[in-house]
Amino acid sequence: MAGENDKEAGSRLLFVEAEPWEHDRLVQKCPDACEVHSRPAALQEIADGDIPPGLTVLSTFVHSRVTADQLDRLGDLRMIATRSTGFDHVDVAACDRRGILVANVPHYGQDTVAEHTFALLLALTRKIHRCHERTVRGDFSIEGLRGTDLAGKTLGCLGVGNIGERVLRIAGGFGMKRIAYDVAARPELAAEMGFEYVGPAELLARSDVLSIHVPYNEKTRHMIDAAALAKLPKGAIVVNTARGGIIDPQALVDALRGGHLGGAALDVLEGETDIGEEAEIMSSSYDVETLKGIVRNHALLAMPNVIITPHVAFNSDQAIERIIDTTIANIHSFLSGAPQNVVNHPAAVD
Ligand code: NAD
């Protein structure tokens, strides 16, 4: 790669959650002076002996839990380059204390995630998944497959950042009324696009479709709880392509079971990484909350008015290419002494 310099020489990079095809791409794009390693597993699943010593940079996706304990295994690591927009899987405070810089990919997927948001919403409102199940069996009957229109409905957008903005633009194309709440409103954007900012209570009271696009943090954890769900109009639909933990999962199950909610379309679930790991969790020392989470998620999976995708909203060819390019640029700029896309405040270390 052009532009490499002495500072990059000898830097050792580890990409975790990286498939073999990604390794080749990363080696091609990383500065030649760097030593590149990759592992397909998430950080917490990698044995100590499989972690190269003397790492400069760790790059993860969202399934690695970069806790203080995990950082203890990584020696004098200097940077974490997450290949995602969200960085709630990284203990940023622990990185700050250790002087480890954290960089993310802020802009790769606004269209990608917004398009998936509508893929989910349309699949739910037009029962596409159930139609498909029927036709592959050669059954072309239409009983029970009537859907509802989006045109004329009100879409409430929680969080109008990169993705929320694109969702509002697409909603306009469907002829939906558009309202939004954001802690940092952009009135000029609302004026240009013709949507209306409202307060959080009004957002809930008026949303036929509530679409969630805020980051996950201590302020947004379980922000959509039982009280919030109760404020939505009866029959409303909740779409979540942000992070599972923004919704209180028990409240969601209750609101769907009780019939207040019309449906949910979810790309993300709290505890999503535990699904499929039940056998392992049962055979080790498990905690009751984890098991309850698994049971709740299975309850959601079994509901006919719920559609779930396995955290794939980001996963398009174009977005993956942009993620890799920005991650390499983040690493390169850090090693060159002019870091970009930094999300934390690392303490100075000697
Ligand atoms: P962004 O930072 O551009 O926008 C987030 C918006 O939320 C900002 O406008 C911010 O002011 C607002 N906000 C923050 N806290 C709020 C609060 N408490 N109440 C109201 N508004 C609040 O982020 P983005 O690029 O639009 O991404 C949003 C989230 O989507 C990410 O944080 C990430 O978790 C998630 N995401 C998911 C996938 C996926 O594959 N499912 C892919 C990319 C991003």
Short mmCIF file of C-alpha atoms and ligand atoms in Angstrom, two decimals:
data_model
loop_
_atom_site.label_atom_id
_atom_site.label_comp_id
_atom_site.label_asym_id
_atom_site.label_seq_id
_atom_site.Cartn_x
_atom_site.Cartn_y
_atom_site.Cartn_z
CA MET A 1 0.00 0.00 0.00
CA ALA A 2 1.23 3.45 -0.90
CA GLY A 3 2.17 5.91 1.83
CA GLU A 4 3.64 3.50 4.34
CA ASN A 5 6.40 4.86 6.52
CA ASP A 6 8.80 3.88 9.27
CA LYS A 7 6.14 4.11 11.95
CA GLU A 8 4.27 1.22 10.33
CA ALA A 9 7.32 -1.03 10.10
CA GLY A 10 7.02 -4.04 12.38
CA SER A 11 3.45 -3.25 13.43
CA ARG A 12 1.60 -6.48 14.11
CA LEU A 13 -2.12 -6.51 13.26
CA LEU A 14 -4.68 -9.15 14.29
CA PHE A 15 -8.06 -9.28 12.56
CA VAL A 16 -10.53 -11.46 14.44
CA GLU A 17 -13.93 -12.63 13.10
CA ALA A 18 -12.21 -12.59 9.70
CA GLU A 19 -12.94 -15.31 7.16
CA PRO A 20 -10.10 -16.67 4.96
CA TRP A 21 -11.29 -14.60 1.92
CA GLU A 22 -11.08 -11.48 4.10
CA HIS A 23 -7.53 -12.37 5.14
CA ASP A 24 -6.33 -12.27 1.54
CA ARG A 25 -8.06 -8.94 0.94
CA LEU A 26 -6.61 -7.49 4.15
CA VAL A 27 -3.08 -8.61 3.35
CA GLN A 28 -3.42 -6.97 -0.08
CA LYS A 29 -4.64 -3.69 1.38
CA CYS A 30 -2.62 -3.40 4.60
CA PRO A 31 0.67 -1.49 4.54
CA ASP A 32 3.43 -3.89 3.36
CA ALA A 33 5.51 -3.04 6.41
CA CYS A 34 2.87 -4.53 8.73
CA GLU A 35 2.55 -8.15 9.77
CA VAL A 36 -1.05 -9.27 9.29
CA HIS A 37 -2.71 -12.13 11.18
CA SER A 38 -6.35 -13.17 11.10
CA ARG A 39 -8.60 -15.58 12.98
CA PRO A 40 -12.17 -16.51 12.05
CA ALA A 41 -13.34 -16.71 15.69
CA ALA A 42 -14.45 -13.90 17.98
CA LEU A 43 -11.79 -12.63 20.40
CA GLN A 44 -13.18 -14.38 23.49
CA GLU A 45 -13.18 -17.73 21.66
CA ILE A 46 -9.50 -17.57 20.74
CA ALA A 47 -7.06 -19.44 23.02
CA ASP A 48 -4.16 -17.44 24.52
CA GLY A 49 -1.70 -19.46 22.45
CA ASP A 50 -3.44 -18.40 19.23
CA ILE A 51 -3.02 -14.69 19.90
CA PRO A 52 0.22 -13.43 18.32
CA PRO A 53 2.42 -11.71 20.90
CA GLY A 54 3.35 -8.03 20.61
CA LEU A 55 0.16 -6.88 18.89
CA THR A 56 -0.11 -3.24 17.85
CA VAL A 57 -3.65 -3.30 16.47
CA LEU A 58 -6.67 -5.54 17.02
CA SER A 59 -9.52 -5.35 14.53
CA THR A 60 -12.86 -6.91 15.47
CA PHE A 61 -16.42 -7.16 14.23
CA VAL A 62 -19.37 -6.90 16.65
CA HIS A 63 -19.33 -10.41 18.14
CA SER A 64 -16.03 -9.96 19.97
CA ARG A 65 -16.49 -8.83 23.56
CA VAL A 66 -13.55 -6.53 24.09
CA THR A 67 -13.69 -6.39 27.89
CA ALA A 68 -10.95 -5.35 30.34
CA ASP A 69 -10.21 -9.08 30.90
CA GLN A 70 -9.72 -9.60 27.17
CA LEU A 71 -7.47 -6.54 26.95
CA ASP A 72 -5.29 -8.13 29.68
CA ARG A 73 -4.47 -10.88 27.16
CA LEU A 74 -3.31 -8.42 24.51
CA GLY A 75 -0.12 -6.96 26.01
CA ASP A 76 0.72 -3.43 24.92
CA LEU A 77 -2.00 -3.17 22.32
CA ARG A 78 -2.26 0.39 21.00
CA MET A 79 -5.36 0.42 18.81
CA ILE A 80 -8.71 -1.29 18.28
CA ALA A 81 -10.19 -0.87 14.81
CA THR A 82 -13.75 -2.13 14.91
CA ARG A 83 -15.15 -3.05 11.51
CA SER A 84 -18.54 -1.61 12.46
CA THR A 85 -20.35 1.63 13.23
CA GLY A 86 -21.53 0.55 16.70
CA PHE A 87 -18.78 0.07 19.27
CA ASP A 88 -20.83 -1.06 22.28
CA HIS A 89 -18.95 -4.41 22.21
CA VAL A 90 -15.75 -2.56 23.22
CA ASP A 91 -15.16 -1.46 26.84
CA VAL A 92 -14.20 2.05 25.79
CA ALA A 93 -13.51 3.21 29.38
CA ALA A 94 -11.01 0.35 29.83
CA CYS A 95 -9.35 1.34 26.54
CA ASP A 96 -9.19 4.98 27.69
CA ARG A 97 -7.40 3.95 30.89
CA ARG A 98 -4.86 1.89 28.97
CA GLY A 99 -4.26 4.51 26.29
CA ILE A 100 -5.70 2.28 23.57
CA LEU A 101 -7.27 4.23 20.71
CA VAL A 102 -10.61 2.95 19.37
CA ALA A 103 -11.73 3.78 15.82
CA ASN A 104 -14.94 2.79 14.06
CA VAL A 105 -16.41 2.91 10.55
CA PRO A 106 -19.03 5.63 10.78
CA HIS A 107 -20.34 5.86 7.24
CA TYR A 108 -20.21 2.57 5.40
CA GLY A 109 -23.78 1.46 5.53
CA GLN A 110 -26.42 4.12 5.69
CA ASP A 111 -28.08 2.96 2.46
CA THR A 112 -27.33 -0.68 3.20
CA VAL A 113 -28.98 -0.69 6.64
CA ALA A 114 -31.85 1.58 5.58
CA GLU A 115 -32.64 -0.75 2.65
CA HIS A 116 -32.61 -3.75 4.99
CA THR A 117 -34.92 -1.88 7.36
CA PHE A 118 -37.48 -1.70 4.57
CA ALA A 119 -36.78 -5.27 3.46
CA LEU A 120 -37.78 -6.35 6.97
CA LEU A 121 -40.74 -4.01 7.19
CA LEU A 122 -42.17 -5.06 3.83
CA ALA A 123 -41.54 -8.73 4.56
CA LEU A 124 -43.59 -8.33 7.73
CA THR A 125 -46.40 -6.16 6.37
CA ARG A 126 -46.80 -8.26 3.19
CA LYS A 127 -46.02 -11.59 4.91
CA ILE A 128 -43.34 -12.32 2.31
CA HIS A 129 -41.65 -15.01 4.41
CA ARG A 130 -44.92 -16.88 4.86
CA CYS A 131 -45.84 -16.48 1.17
CA HIS A 132 -42.46 -17.92 0.19
CA GLU A 133 -42.78 -20.86 2.58
CA ARG A 134 -46.10 -21.69 0.94
CA THR A 135 -45.09 -21.36 -2.72
CA VAL A 136 -41.95 -23.50 -2.32
CA ARG A 137 -44.32 -26.27 -1.20
CA GLY A 138 -46.28 -25.75 -4.42
CA ASP A 139 -49.16 -24.22 -2.46
CA PHE A 140 -50.50 -21.06 -4.19
CA SER A 141 -53.49 -20.49 -1.90
CA ILE A 142 -53.71 -16.99 -0.42
CA GLU A 143 -55.74 -17.52 2.75
CA GLY A 144 -54.13 -15.80 5.71
CA LEU A 145 -51.68 -13.88 3.53
CA ARG A 146 -53.43 -10.50 3.35
CA GLY A 147 -51.05 -7.65 4.17
CA THR A 148 -51.28 -3.95 4.94
CA ASP A 149 -50.13 -0.88 2.96
CA LEU A 150 -47.34 1.40 4.11
CA ALA A 151 -48.69 4.39 2.14
CA GLY A 152 -50.55 6.73 4.44
CA LYS A 153 -49.11 5.19 7.62
CA THR A 154 -46.88 7.20 9.96
CA LEU A 155 -43.26 6.17 10.32
CA GLY A 156 -41.64 7.33 13.56
CA CYS A 157 -37.87 7.41 13.35
CA LEU A 158 -36.00 7.16 16.64
CA GLY A 159 -32.58 8.67 15.92
CA VAL A 160 -31.96 10.65 12.74
CA GLY A 161 -28.27 10.06 12.12
CA ASN A 162 -26.81 8.55 8.97
CA ILE A 163 -29.17 5.59 8.86
CA GLY A 164 -32.30 7.25 10.25
CA GLU A 165 -32.03 9.97 7.62
CA ARG A 166 -31.95 7.38 4.80
CA VAL A 167 -34.89 5.52 6.35
CA LEU A 168 -36.91 8.75 6.39
CA ARG A 169 -36.02 9.39 2.73
CA ILE A 170 -37.16 5.90 1.70
CA ALA A 171 -40.34 6.23 3.81
CA GLY A 172 -41.16 9.36 1.81
CA GLY A 173 -40.95 7.30 -1.38
CA PHE A 174 -43.57 4.92 0.03
CA GLY A 175 -45.94 7.80 0.72
CA MET A 176 -45.62 7.48 4.50
CA LYS A 177 -46.06 10.37 6.92
CA ARG A 178 -42.76 10.93 8.68
CA ILE A 179 -42.01 12.03 12.24
CA ALA A 180 -38.76 11.74 14.18
CA TYR A 181 -37.11 12.23 17.54
CA ASP A 182 -33.41 12.84 18.05
CA VAL A 183 -31.50 14.36 20.96
CA ALA A 184 -29.66 16.49 18.39
CA ALA A 185 -32.36 17.60 15.93
CA ARG A 186 -31.34 19.07 12.54
CA PRO A 187 -34.19 21.45 11.69
CA GLU A 188 -32.68 22.31 8.29
CA LEU A 189 -32.74 18.63 7.33
CA ALA A 190 -36.37 18.32 8.43
CA ALA A 191 -37.25 21.38 6.36
CA GLU A 192 -35.39 20.06 3.30
CA MET A 193 -36.91 16.58 3.53
CA GLY A 194 -40.33 17.53 4.82
CA PHE A 195 -40.45 15.43 8.00
CA GLU A 196 -41.42 16.67 11.45
CA TYR A 197 -39.39 16.49 14.66
CA VAL A 198 -41.52 15.70 17.72
CA GLY A 199 -40.80 14.91 21.37
CA PRO A 200 -40.26 11.30 22.48
CA ALA A 201 -43.78 10.85 23.89
CA GLU A 202 -45.42 12.19 20.74
CA LEU A 203 -43.18 10.00 18.58
CA LEU A 204 -44.49 6.93 20.36
CA ALA A 205 -48.12 8.10 20.42
CA ARG A 206 -48.22 8.69 16.64
CA SER A 207 -45.99 5.95 15.15
CA ASP A 208 -47.74 3.19 13.20
CA VAL A 209 -44.20 1.99 12.49
CA LEU A 210 -41.47 2.78 14.99
CA SER A 211 -38.02 2.37 13.43
CA ILE A 212 -35.04 2.44 15.78
CA HIS A 213 -31.73 4.04 14.73
CA VAL A 214 -30.04 5.26 17.93
CA PRO A 215 -26.73 3.82 19.17
CA TYR A 216 -26.74 1.39 22.11
CA ASN A 217 -25.32 2.88 25.30
CA GLU A 218 -26.25 3.31 28.96
CA LYS A 219 -28.84 5.97 28.01
CA THR A 220 -30.55 3.95 25.27
CA ARG A 221 -30.44 0.51 26.97
CA HIS A 222 -34.07 -0.68 27.25
CA MET A 223 -35.20 2.78 26.15
CA ILE A 224 -38.13 1.00 24.49
CA ASP A 225 -39.58 -0.60 27.61
CA ALA A 226 -43.11 -1.65 28.61
CA ALA A 227 -44.20 1.96 29.21
CA ALA A 228 -42.86 3.07 25.81
CA LEU A 229 -44.49 0.16 23.97
CA ALA A 230 -47.82 0.87 25.70
CA LYS A 231 -47.76 4.42 24.27
CA LEU A 232 -47.62 3.15 20.67
CA PRO A 233 -50.95 2.96 18.83
CA LYS A 234 -52.58 -0.49 19.03
CA GLY A 235 -51.37 -2.61 16.14
CA ALA A 236 -48.12 -0.64 15.70
CA ILE A 237 -45.04 -2.33 14.30
CA VAL A 238 -41.55 -2.02 15.79
CA VAL A 239 -38.53 -2.32 13.49
CA ASN A 240 -35.08 -2.59 15.05
CA THR A 241 -31.94 -2.66 12.95
CA ALA A 242 -29.82 -0.80 15.56
CA ARG A 243 -29.00 -2.95 18.62
CA GLY A 244 -31.15 -5.52 20.41
CA GLY A 245 -30.57 -4.09 23.89
CA ILE A 246 -32.37 -0.83 23.03
CA ILE A 247 -35.64 -2.78 23.47
CA ASP A 248 -36.53 -4.47 26.77
CA PRO A 249 -37.04 -7.99 25.38
CA GLN A 250 -39.53 -9.13 28.02
CA ALA A 251 -41.66 -6.04 27.40
CA LEU A 252 -41.54 -6.77 23.65
CA VAL A 253 -42.67 -10.38 24.14
CA ASP A 254 -45.48 -9.21 26.47
CA ALA A 255 -46.68 -6.47 24.07
CA LEU A 256 -46.76 -8.94 21.17
CA ARG A 257 -48.43 -11.70 23.20
CA GLY A 258 -50.99 -9.28 24.63
CA GLY A 259 -51.88 -8.11 21.11
CA HIS A 260 -51.02 -4.45 21.66
CA LEU A 261 -48.23 -4.61 19.08
CA GLY A 262 -49.10 -5.66 15.55
CA GLY A 263 -45.67 -7.08 14.86
CA ALA A 264 -41.92 -6.72 15.13
CA ALA A 265 -39.21 -6.84 12.48
CA LEU A 266 -35.80 -7.32 14.04
CA ASP A 267 -32.28 -7.63 12.71
CA VAL A 268 -30.86 -7.49 16.22
CA LEU A 269 -31.79 -9.16 19.50
CA GLU A 270 -30.47 -8.72 23.00
CA GLY A 271 -28.37 -11.85 23.62
CA GLU A 272 -28.31 -12.70 19.89
CA THR A 273 -24.90 -14.33 20.19
CA ASP A 274 -26.28 -16.89 22.69
CA ILE A 275 -28.80 -18.31 20.20
CA GLY A 276 -27.49 -21.55 18.79
CA GLU A 277 -25.05 -21.89 21.71
CA GLU A 278 -27.66 -23.45 24.00
CA ALA A 279 -25.92 -26.83 24.32
CA GLU A 280 -22.66 -25.20 25.31
CA ILE A 281 -24.36 -22.85 27.74
CA MET A 282 -26.30 -25.70 29.37
CA SER A 283 -23.16 -27.77 29.85
CA SER A 284 -21.14 -24.97 31.41
CA SER A 285 -21.89 -22.82 34.41
CA TYR A 286 -24.70 -20.75 33.00
CA ASP A 287 -26.49 -17.84 34.56
CA VAL A 288 -30.25 -17.72 34.76
CA GLU A 289 -30.51 -14.36 32.97
CA THR A 290 -28.71 -15.76 29.90
CA LEU A 291 -31.08 -18.72 29.81
CA LYS A 292 -34.12 -16.47 30.21
CA GLY A 293 -32.83 -14.37 27.31
CA ILE A 294 -32.52 -17.47 25.12
CA VAL A 295 -36.05 -18.59 25.98
CA ARG A 296 -37.42 -15.10 25.22
CA ASN A 297 -35.66 -15.01 21.88
CA HIS A 298 -37.06 -18.43 20.98
CA ALA A 299 -40.53 -17.16 21.93
CA LEU A 300 -40.04 -14.26 19.49
CA LEU A 301 -38.77 -16.58 16.75
CA ALA A 302 -41.93 -18.68 17.05
CA MET A 303 -44.39 -15.77 16.67
CA PRO A 304 -46.09 -15.45 13.26
CA ASN A 305 -46.08 -11.63 13.40
CA VAL A 306 -42.34 -11.41 14.10
CA ILE A 307 -39.61 -11.58 11.48
CA ILE A 308 -35.98 -11.86 12.52
CA THR A 309 -32.79 -11.69 10.50
CA PRO A 310 -29.41 -12.65 12.00
CA HIS A 311 -27.77 -9.19 12.26
CA VAL A 312 -27.21 -8.87 8.53
CA ALA A 313 -28.42 -5.34 7.84
CA PHE A 314 -24.81 -4.28 7.13
CA ASN A 315 -24.07 -7.26 4.92
CA SER A 316 -23.99 -6.15 1.28
CA ASP A 317 -21.07 -6.46 -1.16
CA GLN A 318 -20.69 -2.69 -1.35
CA ALA A 319 -20.84 -2.15 2.42
CA ILE A 320 -18.27 -4.89 3.14
CA GLU A 321 -15.86 -3.31 0.66
CA ARG A 322 -16.33 0.10 2.32
CA ILE A 323 -15.86 -1.41 5.80
CA ILE A 324 -12.55 -3.00 4.80
CA ASP A 325 -11.30 0.16 3.07
CA THR A 326 -12.19 2.45 5.98
CA THR A 327 -10.75 0.05 8.56
CA ILE A 328 -7.44 -0.11 6.69
CA ALA A 329 -7.46 3.69 6.34
CA ASN A 330 -8.17 3.99 10.10
CA ILE A 331 -5.23 1.73 10.91
CA HIS A 332 -2.95 3.44 8.42
CA SER A 333 -3.80 6.92 9.72
CA PHE A 334 -3.26 5.79 13.32
CA LEU A 335 0.13 4.27 12.54
CA SER A 336 1.08 7.42 10.62
CA GLY A 337 0.32 9.57 13.66
CA ALA A 338 -2.90 11.25 12.40
CA PRO A 339 -5.71 8.99 13.63
CA GLN A 340 -9.21 9.28 12.14
CA ASN A 341 -12.68 8.07 13.15
CA VAL A 342 -11.61 7.97 16.80
CA VAL A 343 -14.48 7.33 19.25
CA ASN A 344 -12.67 7.51 22.61
CA HIS A 345 -10.28 9.63 24.65
CA PRO A 346 -7.26 7.41 25.32
CA ALA A 347 -5.02 8.46 28.17
CA ALA A 348 -1.46 9.34 27.18
CA VAL A 349 0.88 6.41 27.87
CA ASP A 350 4.68 6.44 27.97
P1 NAD B 1 -25.37 7.90 13.86
O1 NAD B 1 -24.42 8.15 14.96
O2 NAD B 1 -25.15 8.56 12.53
O3 NAD B 1 -26.87 8.31 14.33
C1 NAD B 1 -27.37 8.06 15.62
C2 NAD B 1 -28.38 9.15 15.93
O4 NAD B 1 -29.00 8.82 17.18
C3 NAD B 1 -27.70 10.53 16.12
O5 NAD B 1 -28.37 11.48 15.32
C4 NAD B 1 -27.87 10.82 17.61
O6 NAD B 1 -28.03 12.20 17.90
C5 NAD B 1 -29.13 10.03 17.93
N1 NAD B 1 -29.25 9.67 19.34
C6 NAD B 1 -28.28 9.21 20.18
N2 NAD B 1 -28.81 8.96 21.40
C7 NAD B 1 -30.12 9.25 21.32
C8 NAD B 1 -31.19 9.20 22.26
N3 NAD B 1 -31.01 8.79 23.50
N4 NAD B 1 -32.43 9.59 21.85
C9 NAD B 1 -32.62 10.04 20.57
N5 NAD B 1 -31.65 10.13 19.65
C10 NAD B 1 -30.41 9.73 20.02
O7 NAD B 1 -25.45 6.34 13.69
P2 NAD B 1 -25.98 5.50 12.44
O8 NAD B 1 -24.88 5.32 11.46
O9 NAD B 1 -27.27 6.07 11.97
O10 NAD B 1 -26.21 4.07 13.13
C11 NAD B 1 -27.16 3.90 14.17
C12 NAD B 1 -26.94 2.57 14.83
O11 NAD B 1 -27.26 1.52 13.92
C13 NAD B 1 -25.47 2.28 15.20
O12 NAD B 1 -25.12 2.85 16.46
C14 NAD B 1 -25.40 0.78 15.22
O13 NAD B 1 -25.61 0.29 16.51
C15 NAD B 1 -26.57 0.36 14.33
N6 NAD B 1 -26.10 -0.35 13.13
C16 NAD B 1 -26.56 -1.60 12.91
C17 NAD B 1 -26.15 -2.31 11.80
C18 NAD B 1 -26.68 -3.70 11.51
O14 NAD B 1 -26.05 -4.45 10.76
N7 NAD B 1 -27.80 -4.10 12.07
C19 NAD B 1 -25.24 -1.73 10.91
C20 NAD B 1 -24.79 -0.43 11.14
C21 NAD B 1 -25.24 0.26 12.27
#
